[in-house]
PDB file of C-alpha atoms in Angstrom:
ATOM      1  CA  MET O   1     152.302 107.433  84.405  1.00 64.00           C
ATOM      2  CA  HIS O   2     149.682 106.708  87.049  1.00 73.00           C
ATOM      3  CA  ARG O   3     147.061 109.348  87.707  1.00 88.00           C
ATOM      4  CA  GLU O   4     143.980 109.258  89.861  1.00 92.00           C
ATOM      5  CA  PRO O   5     140.693 108.843  87.957  1.00 95.00           C
ATOM      6  CA  LEU O   6     138.888 112.060  87.109  1.00 97.00           C
ATOM      7  CA  TYR O   7     136.385 112.930  89.815  1.00 96.00           C
ATOM      8  CA  TYR O   8     133.473 112.813  87.355  1.00 97.00           C
ATOM      9  CA  THR O   9     134.313 109.393  85.900  1.00 97.00           C
ATOM     10  CA  GLN O  10     131.422 107.714  87.718  1.00 97.00           C
ATOM     11  CA  ASN O  11     128.944 110.080  86.045  1.00 97.00           C
ATOM     12  CA  TYR O  12     129.629 108.300  82.753  1.00 98.00           C
ATOM     13  CA  THR O  13     128.986 104.711  83.733  1.00 98.00           C
ATOM     14  CA  PHE O  14     126.115 103.157  81.797  1.00 98.00           C
ATOM     15  CA  GLU O  15     123.907 103.098  84.881  1.00 97.00           C
ATOM     16  CA  ASN O  16     124.488 106.740  85.782  1.00 98.00           C
ATOM     17  CA  ARG O  17     124.134 107.941  82.202  1.00 97.00           C
ATOM     18  CA  ARG O  18     120.696 106.316  81.985  1.00 95.00           C
ATOM     19  CA  LYS O  19     119.623 107.634  85.382  1.00 96.00           C
ATOM     20  CA  LYS O  20     120.486 111.216  84.495  1.00 95.00           C
ATOM     21  CA  ILE O  21     119.159 111.370  80.940  1.00 97.00           C
ATOM     22  CA  ASN O  22     116.204 113.648  81.708  1.00 97.00           C
ATOM     23  CA  TRP O  23     118.214 116.790  81.027  1.00 98.00           C
ATOM     24  CA  LEU O  24     118.452 115.780  77.365  1.00 98.00           C
ATOM     25  CA  HIS O  25     114.707 115.144  77.161  1.00 97.00           C
ATOM     26  CA  GLN O  26     114.182 118.599  78.653  1.00 98.00           C
ATOM     27  CA  ILE O  27     116.444 120.223  76.056  1.00 98.00           C
ATOM     28  CA  ILE O  28     114.589 118.575  73.170  1.00 98.00           C
ATOM     29  CA  ASP O  29     111.140 119.340  74.597  1.00 98.00           C
ATOM     30  CA  ALA O  30     112.045 122.969  75.309  1.00 98.00           C
ATOM     31  CA  LEU O  31     113.373 123.525  71.786  1.00 98.00           C
ATOM     32  CA  HIS O  32     110.248 121.999  70.233  1.00 97.00           C
ATOM     33  CA  GLN O  33     107.991 124.157  72.391  1.00 98.00           C
ATOM     34  CA  LYS O  34     110.047 127.345  72.098  1.00 96.00           C
ATOM     35  CA  PRO O  35     112.087 127.370  68.878  1.00 95.00           C
ATOM     36  CA  GLU O  36     113.402 130.811  69.812  1.00 94.00           C
ATOM     37  CA  LEU O  37     115.675 129.046  72.322  1.00 95.00           C
ATOM     38  CA  GLY O  38     117.761 128.104  69.294  1.00 95.00           C
ATOM     39  CA  LYS O  39     119.772 131.266  69.940  1.00 94.00           C
ATOM     40  CA  TYR O  40     121.036 132.947  73.088  1.00 93.00           C
ATOM     41  CA  GLU O  41     118.227 134.718  74.928  1.00 83.00           C
ATOM     42  CA  ASP O  42     120.254 137.919  75.377  1.00 79.00           C
ATOM     43  CA  ASP O  43     121.468 137.992  71.753  1.00 75.00           C
ATOM     44  CA  GLU O  44     119.170 140.664  70.368  1.00 71.00           C
ATOM     45  CA  GLU O  45     121.215 141.303  67.228  1.00 71.00           C
ATOM     46  CA  SER O  46     121.220 137.783  65.800  1.00 71.00           C
ATOM     47  CA  ARG O  47     118.159 136.465  63.983  1.00 76.00           C
ATOM     48  CA  GLU O  48     119.720 133.108  63.199  1.00 88.00           C
ATOM     49  CA  LEU O  49     118.267 130.154  65.046  1.00 94.00           C
ATOM     50  CA  PHE O  50     120.029 126.825  65.485  1.00 96.00           C
ATOM     51  CA  THR O  51     116.990 125.043  66.841  1.00 97.00           C
ATOM     52  CA  GLN O  52     116.900 122.050  64.508  1.00 97.00           C
ATOM     53  CA  GLU O  53     120.674 121.609  64.565  1.00 97.00           C
ATOM     54  CA  THR O  54     120.584 121.517  68.360  1.00 98.00           C
ATOM     55  CA  ILE O  55     117.689 119.043  68.451  1.00 98.00           C
ATOM     56  CA  THR O  56     119.506 116.766  65.988  1.00 98.00           C
ATOM     57  CA  VAL O  57     122.666 116.795  68.098  1.00 98.00           C
ATOM     58  CA  ALA O  58     120.675 116.218  71.303  1.00 98.00           C
ATOM     59  CA  GLU O  59     118.945 113.199  69.760  1.00 98.00           C
ATOM     60  CA  HIS O  60     122.288 111.803  68.612  1.00 98.00           C
ATOM     61  CA  LEU O  61     123.773 112.313  72.064  1.00 98.00           C
ATOM     62  CA  MET O  62     120.766 110.602  73.629  1.00 98.00           C
ATOM     63  CA  LYS O  63     121.345 107.536  71.454  1.00 98.00           C
ATOM     64  CA  LEU O  64     124.970 107.361  72.577  1.00 98.00           C
ATOM     65  CA  VAL O  65     124.028 107.825  76.226  1.00 98.00           C
ATOM     66  CA  THR O  66     121.573 104.918  76.099  1.00 97.00           C
ATOM     67  CA  LEU O  67     124.094 102.487  74.606  1.00 98.00           C
ATOM     68  CA  GLU O  68     125.869 100.303  77.131  1.00 97.00           C
ATOM     69  CA  LYS O  69     129.118 100.455  75.157  1.00 97.00           C
ATOM     70  CA  PRO O  70     128.994 103.361  72.707  1.00 98.00           C
ATOM     71  CA  ASN O  71     131.694 103.641  70.085  1.00 98.00           C
ATOM     72  CA  THR O  72     134.364 105.909  71.550  1.00 98.00           C
ATOM     73  CA  GLN O  73     135.102 107.345  68.101  1.00 97.00           C
ATOM     74  CA  ASP O  74     131.471 108.479  67.874  1.00 98.00           C
ATOM     75  CA  ILE O  75     131.957 110.332  71.167  1.00 98.00           C
ATOM     76  CA  CYS O  76     135.121 111.920  69.774  1.00 97.00           C
ATOM     77  CA  GLU O  77     133.360 113.061  66.590  1.00 96.00           C
ATOM     78  CA  LEU O  78     130.457 114.514  68.560  1.00 98.00           C
ATOM     79  CA  TYR O  79     132.943 116.286  70.817  1.00 98.00           C
ATOM     80  CA  LYS O  80     134.560 117.977  67.801  1.00 96.00           C
ATOM     81  CA  LEU O  81     131.212 119.028  66.327  1.00 96.00           C
ATOM     82  CA  LEU O  82     129.997 120.534  69.588  1.00 97.00           C
ATOM     83  CA  LYS O  83     133.353 122.140  70.329  1.00 97.00           C
ATOM     84  CA  ILE O  84     133.591 124.034  67.042  1.00 96.00           C
ATOM     85  CA  TYR O  85     130.405 125.963  67.861  1.00 95.00           C
ATOM     86  CA  ILE O  86     130.690 126.343  71.636  1.00 93.00           C
ATOM     87  CA  HIS O  87     129.553 129.817  72.751  1.00 92.00           C
ATOM     88  CA  MET O  88     128.280 130.439  69.208  1.00 93.00           C
ATOM     89  CA  ARG O  89     124.815 128.869  69.030  1.00 95.00           C
ATOM     90  CA  ASN O  90     122.765 128.604  72.221  1.00 96.00           C
ATOM     91  CA  SER O  91     122.863 127.603  75.877  1.00 96.00           C
ATOM     92  CA  ALA O  92     121.646 124.059  75.245  1.00 97.00           C
ATOM     93  CA  TRP O  93     124.482 123.518  72.761  1.00 98.00           C
ATOM     94  CA  ASP O  94     127.003 124.708  75.354  1.00 97.00           C
ATOM     95  CA  ASP O  95     125.543 122.425  78.040  1.00 98.00           C
ATOM     96  CA  MET O  96     125.853 119.417  75.740  1.00 98.00           C
ATOM     97  CA  CYS O  97     129.396 120.411  74.838  1.00 98.00           C
ATOM     98  CA  LYS O  98     130.428 120.508  78.503  1.00 98.00           C
ATOM     99  CA  TYR O  99     128.876 117.086  79.077  1.00 98.00           C
ATOM    100  CA  VAL O 100     130.564 115.521  76.046  1.00 98.00           C
ATOM    101  CA  GLU O 101     133.901 117.183  76.814  1.00 98.00           C
ATOM    102  CA  LYS O 102     134.085 115.348  80.132  1.00 98.00           C
ATOM    103  CA  TRP O 103     132.854 112.091  78.607  1.00 98.00           C
ATOM    104  CA  HIS O 104     135.512 112.373  75.902  1.00 98.00           C
ATOM    105  CA  TRP O 105     138.218 112.808  78.547  1.00 98.00           C
ATOM    106  CA  VAL O 106     136.957 109.819  80.510  1.00 98.00           C
ATOM    107  CA  VAL O 107     136.725 107.336  77.629  1.00 98.00           C
ATOM    108  CA  ASN O 108     139.259 108.609  75.087  1.00 97.00           C
ATOM    109  CA  ILE O 109     142.053 110.446  76.869  1.00 97.00           C
ATOM    110  CA  TRP O 110     142.648 110.180  80.592  1.00 97.00           C
ATOM    111  CA  GLU O 111     143.285 106.477  81.092  1.00 94.00           C
ATOM    112  CA  THR O 112     146.113 106.448  78.538  1.00 95.00           C
ATOM    113  CA  PHE O 113     147.162 110.098  78.842  1.00 96.00           C
ATOM    114  CA  GLN O 114     150.920 110.451  78.390  1.00 96.00           C
ATOM    115  CA  ASN O 115     151.037 114.244  78.637  1.00 97.00           C
ATOM    116  CA  VAL O 116     150.163 114.776  74.960  1.00 98.00           C
ATOM    117  CA  VAL O 117     146.881 115.544  73.193  1.00 97.00           C
ATOM    118  CA  GLU O 118     146.835 115.626  69.390  1.00 96.00           C
ATOM    119  CA  LEU O 119     143.835 116.815  67.423  1.00 94.00           C
ATOM    120  CA  ASP O 120     142.755 118.075  64.029  1.00 93.00           C
ATOM    121  CA  ILE O 121     139.785 120.217  64.977  1.00 92.00           C
ATOM    122  CA  TRP O 122     139.374 121.649  61.464  1.00 93.00           C
ATOM    123  CA  HIS O 123     139.036 118.307  59.692  1.00 89.00           C
ATOM    124  CA  GLY O 124     136.018 118.398  57.397  1.00 87.00           C
ATOM    125  CA  TYR O 125     135.680 122.189  57.509  1.00 88.00           C
ATOM    126  CA  ASP O 126     136.325 124.301  54.426  1.00 88.00           C
ATOM    127  CA  CYS O 127     138.526 127.043  55.834  1.00 91.00           C
ATOM    128  CA  GLN O 128     141.930 128.587  55.248  1.00 93.00           C
ATOM    129  CA  HIS O 129     144.578 127.217  57.597  1.00 95.00           C
ATOM    130  CA  TYR O 130     147.233 129.351  59.246  1.00 97.00           C
ATOM    131  CA  SER O 131     150.163 128.858  61.544  1.00 97.00           C
ATOM    132  CA  ILE O 132     152.306 131.335  63.454  1.00 97.00           C
ATOM    133  CA  LYS O 133     155.460 132.847  61.997  1.00 96.00           C
ATOM    134  CA  GLU O 134     157.480 133.054  65.225  1.00 96.00           C
ATOM    135  CA  PRO O 135     157.244 131.231  68.577  1.00 97.00           C
ATOM    136  CA  LEU O 136     155.038 132.794  71.239  1.00 96.00           C
ATOM    137  CA  ILE O 137     154.895 132.690  75.006  1.00 97.00           C
ATOM    138  CA  ALA O 138     151.297 132.880  76.188  1.00 98.00           C
ATOM    139  CA  GLU O 139     150.546 133.741  79.805  1.00 98.00           C
ATOM    140  CA  GLY O 140     147.099 134.135  81.274  1.00 98.00           C
ATOM    141  CA  LYS O 141     145.825 134.879  84.754  1.00 98.00           C
ATOM    142  CA  PHE O 142     142.252 134.708  85.954  1.00 98.00           C
ATOM    143  CA  ILE O 143     142.226 136.162  89.458  1.00 97.00           C
ATOM    144  CA  ARG O 144     139.041 137.503  91.010  1.00 95.00           C
ATOM    145  CA  SER O 145     137.984 138.355  94.549  1.00 92.00           C
ATOM    146  CA  SER O 146     134.421 138.753  95.740  1.00 86.00           C
ATOM    147  CA  SER O 147     132.403 138.522  98.916  1.00 81.00           C
ATOM    148  CA  SER O 148     131.167 135.020  98.062  1.00 85.00           C
ATOM    149  CA  ILE O 149     133.915 133.213  96.138  1.00 92.00           C
ATOM    150  CA  ASP O 150     137.468 133.894  94.988  1.00 96.00           C
ATOM    151  CA  HIS O 151     139.145 132.626  91.833  1.00 97.00           C
ATOM    152  CA  TYR O 152     142.753 131.932  90.917  1.00 98.00           C
ATOM    153  CA  GLY O 153     144.022 130.438  87.686  1.00 98.00           C
ATOM    154  CA  HIS O 154     147.427 131.029  86.106  1.00 98.00           C
ATOM    155  CA  ILE O 155     148.905 129.218  83.113  1.00 98.00           C
ATOM    156  CA  ILE O 156     151.863 129.694  80.769  1.00 98.00           C
ATOM    157  CA  PHE O 157     152.359 127.876  77.488  1.00 98.00           C
ATOM    158  CA  LYS O 158     154.756 128.098  74.571  1.00 98.00           C
ATOM    159  CA  VAL O 159     153.393 128.054  71.014  1.00 98.00           C
ATOM    160  CA  GLU O 160     155.613 126.936  68.140  1.00 97.00           C
ATOM    161  CA  GLN O 161     155.137 126.402  64.434  1.00 97.00           C
ATOM    162  CA  ASN O 162     155.059 122.705  63.504  1.00 95.00           C
ATOM    163  CA  LEU O 163     154.555 122.564  59.741  1.00 92.00           C
ATOM    164  CA  ALA O 164     155.539 118.891  59.590  1.00 91.00           C
ATOM    165  CA  GLU O 165     152.152 117.999  61.087  1.00 89.00           C
ATOM    166  CA  ASN O 166     148.785 119.334  59.954  1.00 89.00           C
ATOM    167  CA  GLN O 167     147.335 119.203  63.437  1.00 95.00           C
ATOM    168  CA  ILE O 168     147.620 120.684  66.897  1.00 97.00           C
ATOM    169  CA  LYS O 169     149.806 118.994  69.484  1.00 98.00           C
ATOM    170  CA  ILE O 170     149.360 120.033  73.114  1.00 98.00           C
ATOM    171  CA  VAL O 171     152.085 118.875  75.498  1.00 98.00           C
ATOM    172  CA  TRP O 172     151.655 119.001  79.281  1.00 98.00           C
ATOM    173  CA  GLN O 173     155.164 119.578  80.616  1.00 98.00           C
ATOM    174  CA  ILE O 174     154.293 120.301  84.247  1.00 97.00           C
ATOM    175  CA  ALA O 175     155.318 117.399  86.463  1.00 93.00           C
ATOM    176  CA  ASP O 176     154.975 119.176  89.805  1.00 95.00           C
ATOM    177  CA  GLU O 177     151.380 119.214  91.044  1.00 95.00           C
ATOM    178  CA  THR O 178     152.136 122.173  93.309  1.00 95.00           C
ATOM    179  CA  VAL O 179     152.420 124.237  90.097  1.00 98.00           C
ATOM    180  CA  ILE O 180     149.121 123.069  88.562  1.00 98.00           C
ATOM    181  CA  PRO O 181     147.439 119.933  89.965  1.00 97.00           C
ATOM    182  CA  ASP O 182     146.692 117.065  87.598  1.00 97.00           C
ATOM    183  CA  GLU O 183     142.958 117.410  88.181  1.00 96.00           C
ATOM    184  CA  TYR O 184     143.067 120.755  86.340  1.00 98.00           C
ATOM    185  CA  ILE O 185     144.718 119.344  83.210  1.00 98.00           C
ATOM    186  CA  PRO O 186     141.476 118.691  81.255  1.00 98.00           C
ATOM    187  CA  GLU O 187     140.041 122.176  81.825  1.00 98.00           C
ATOM    188  CA  SER O 188     143.401 123.796  81.051  1.00 98.00           C
ATOM    189  CA  ILE O 189     143.695 121.957  77.740  1.00 98.00           C
ATOM    190  CA  GLU O 190     140.050 122.581  76.866  1.00 98.00           C
ATOM    191  CA  GLY O 191     140.674 126.281  77.509  1.00 98.00           C
ATOM    192  CA  ILE O 192     143.586 126.200  75.066  1.00 98.00           C
ATOM    193  CA  ILE O 193     141.319 124.614  72.445  1.00 98.00           C
ATOM    194  CA  ASP O 194     138.560 127.135  73.221  1.00 97.00           C
ATOM    195  CA  GLY O 195     141.041 129.942  72.595  1.00 97.00           C
ATOM    196  CA  LEU O 196     141.907 128.545  69.160  1.00 96.00           C
ATOM    197  CA  ILE O 197     138.243 128.232  68.245  1.00 96.00           C
ATOM    198  CA  ARG O 198     137.410 131.695  69.546  1.00 95.00           C
ATOM    199  CA  HIS O 199     140.195 133.148  67.382  1.00 95.00           C
ATOM    200  CA  PHE O 200     138.771 131.321  64.364  1.00 95.00           C
ATOM    201  CA  HIS O 201     135.306 132.804  64.838  1.00 93.00           C
ATOM    202  CA  LEU O 202     136.638 136.311  65.486  1.00 93.00           C
ATOM    203  CA  GLN O 203     139.337 136.471  62.802  1.00 93.00           C
ATOM    204  CA  ASN O 204     138.371 133.687  60.360  1.00 92.00           C
ATOM    205  CA  GLN O 205     141.804 132.114  60.852  1.00 93.00           C
ATOM    206  CA  ALA O 206     141.948 128.385  61.565  1.00 96.00           C
ATOM    207  CA  LEU O 207     145.236 127.937  63.407  1.00 97.00           C
ATOM    208  CA  THR O 208     146.907 124.567  63.013  1.00 96.00           C
ATOM    209  CA  SER O 209     150.359 122.984  62.570  1.00 96.00           C
ATOM    210  CA  LEU O 210     151.158 124.077  66.114  1.00 97.00           C
ATOM    211  CA  LYS O 211     152.979 122.571  69.055  1.00 98.00           C
ATOM    212  CA  ILE O 212     151.673 124.020  72.316  1.00 98.00           C
ATOM    213  CA  THR O 213     153.678 123.219  75.434  1.00 98.00           C
ATOM    214  CA  VAL O 214     152.160 123.982  78.829  1.00 98.00           C
ATOM    215  CA  CYS O 215     155.289 124.735  80.830  1.00 98.00           C
ATOM    216  CA  ASN O 216     154.375 126.758  83.904  1.00 98.00           C
ATOM    217  CA  GLY O 217     151.707 128.466  85.936  1.00 98.00           C
ATOM    218  CA  SER O 218     150.685 128.634  89.554  1.00 98.00           C
ATOM    219  CA  TYR O 219     148.028 127.417  91.927  1.00 97.00           C
ATOM    220  CA  HIS O 220     146.242 128.738  94.999  1.00 97.00           C
ATOM    221  CA  GLU O 221     145.381 126.032  97.495  1.00 95.00           C
ATOM    222  CA  ILE O 222     142.094 127.670  98.516  1.00 95.00           C
ATOM    223  CA  ASN O 223     140.963 129.842  95.612  1.00 96.00           C
ATOM    224  CA  SER O 224     141.844 127.753  92.544  1.00 97.00           C
ATOM    225  CA  ARG O 225     139.121 125.880  90.680  1.00 96.00           C
ATOM    226  CA  GLU O 226     139.340 123.929  87.450  1.00 96.00           C
ATOM    227  CA  SER O 227     137.248 126.450  85.508  1.00 97.00           C
ATOM    228  CA  ASP O 228     139.722 129.188  86.476  1.00 98.00           C
ATOM    229  CA  TYR O 229     142.384 127.474  84.362  1.00 98.00           C
ATOM    230  CA  ARG O 230     140.117 127.265  81.333  1.00 98.00           C
ATOM    231  CA  LEU O 231     139.560 131.011  81.560  1.00 98.00           C
ATOM    232  CA  ALA O 232     143.261 131.653  82.197  1.00 98.00           C
ATOM    233  CA  ALA O 233     144.134 129.702  79.026  1.00 98.00           C
ATOM    234  CA  ILE O 234     141.672 131.744  76.950  1.00 97.00           C
ATOM    235  CA  ILE O 235     143.163 134.956  78.370  1.00 98.00           C
ATOM    236  CA  ALA O 236     146.663 133.674  77.552  1.00 98.00           C
ATOM    237  CA  TRP O 237     145.684 133.213  73.893  1.00 96.00           C
ATOM    238  CA  ARG O 238     144.144 136.666  73.746  1.00 94.00           C
ATOM    239  CA  ASN O 239     147.310 138.233  75.149  1.00 94.00           C
ATOM    240  CA  ALA O 240     149.672 136.285  72.890  1.00 95.00           C
ATOM    241  CA  LEU O 241     147.790 136.626  69.607  1.00 93.00           C
ATOM    242  CA  GLU O 242     147.611 140.413  69.816  1.00 90.00           C
ATOM    243  CA  SER O 243     151.211 140.627  68.593  1.00 88.00           C
ATOM    244  CA  ALA O 244     151.411 137.387  66.588  1.00 94.00           C
ATOM    245  CA  GLU O 245     152.240 137.151  62.895  1.00 95.00           C
ATOM    246  CA  PHE O 246     150.536 134.446  60.848  1.00 96.00           C
ATOM    247  CA  ILE O 247     151.372 132.514  57.699  1.00 96.00           C
ATOM    248  CA  ALA O 248     148.872 130.800  55.418  1.00 96.00           C
ATOM    249  CA  ILE O 249     149.506 127.087  54.916  1.00 92.00           C
TER     250      ILE O 249
END
C-alpha cells in the first residue's frame, strides 16, 4: 500500500538531525544547572527527581542523533523506554519522547506499514499482566471551540482479548481517508498506546494480549489536527475501561 511520506520525515535526515541538535544540549545543560527540573515544575506534591535518568537518556539520544546510520533497533528500544514514562517524569523527558516517537515512525514503521503495529511495551518490566474479559468498543471525541483555534478529533476502536499472543496488536482498518486521513494514523496509534500506559500508572494493570482494531471515526476538514486524534484515543480508553472487566494472565 502506497502512502505519502510523513511530513516530518526530512527532520530526521542525518544533516537535519545534526543541525538541530542544540535542543538536546540545552536539556542537558539546564538539568545540570537546575536539578530541580528533574520533575514537573507545577508538581508540588512529588519530591522525586528524575534528573540523572533524564540526563542519561538525553546523552544516549544525542549519540544516536550524531550517527549517520544509527541502529534502528536502538531507536525502537529508546522509544519504548521514553514511552513508558511519558507524562510521569518531567517536561524534558516528554519532549524527547515526542521527538523519538516521530523518528521511530519514520525509520521503523511508516515505509513498510501494512495497517498493523505489534508491540510488547512491557517487555523487561516486572509487572502483573492483564487482559480484558469481554470485547469493548472504545469511542473518544476531542472537540473544542475557542476564539483562537478549534479542535476536532473522533476515533472508534474495538478491543478484543488475544491470549494467543503476549503482545498488543493494533490494526488500522480505515481505508477511507475522508473518515480519518492517513497523516493522522501515527498520532492516533500513539494515543492508543498512551492510554494503555496511563491505565498502567493509574491502576497498576499492564494490559496486554489485546487486538485493537481502529474501525471508525470522523474528521473535520478545517478543525482537525493530528494531536486531536491522540487525545481522542486517550478519551476513548478512559470511557471504555470504566466498565471493563480484567483477567490476570
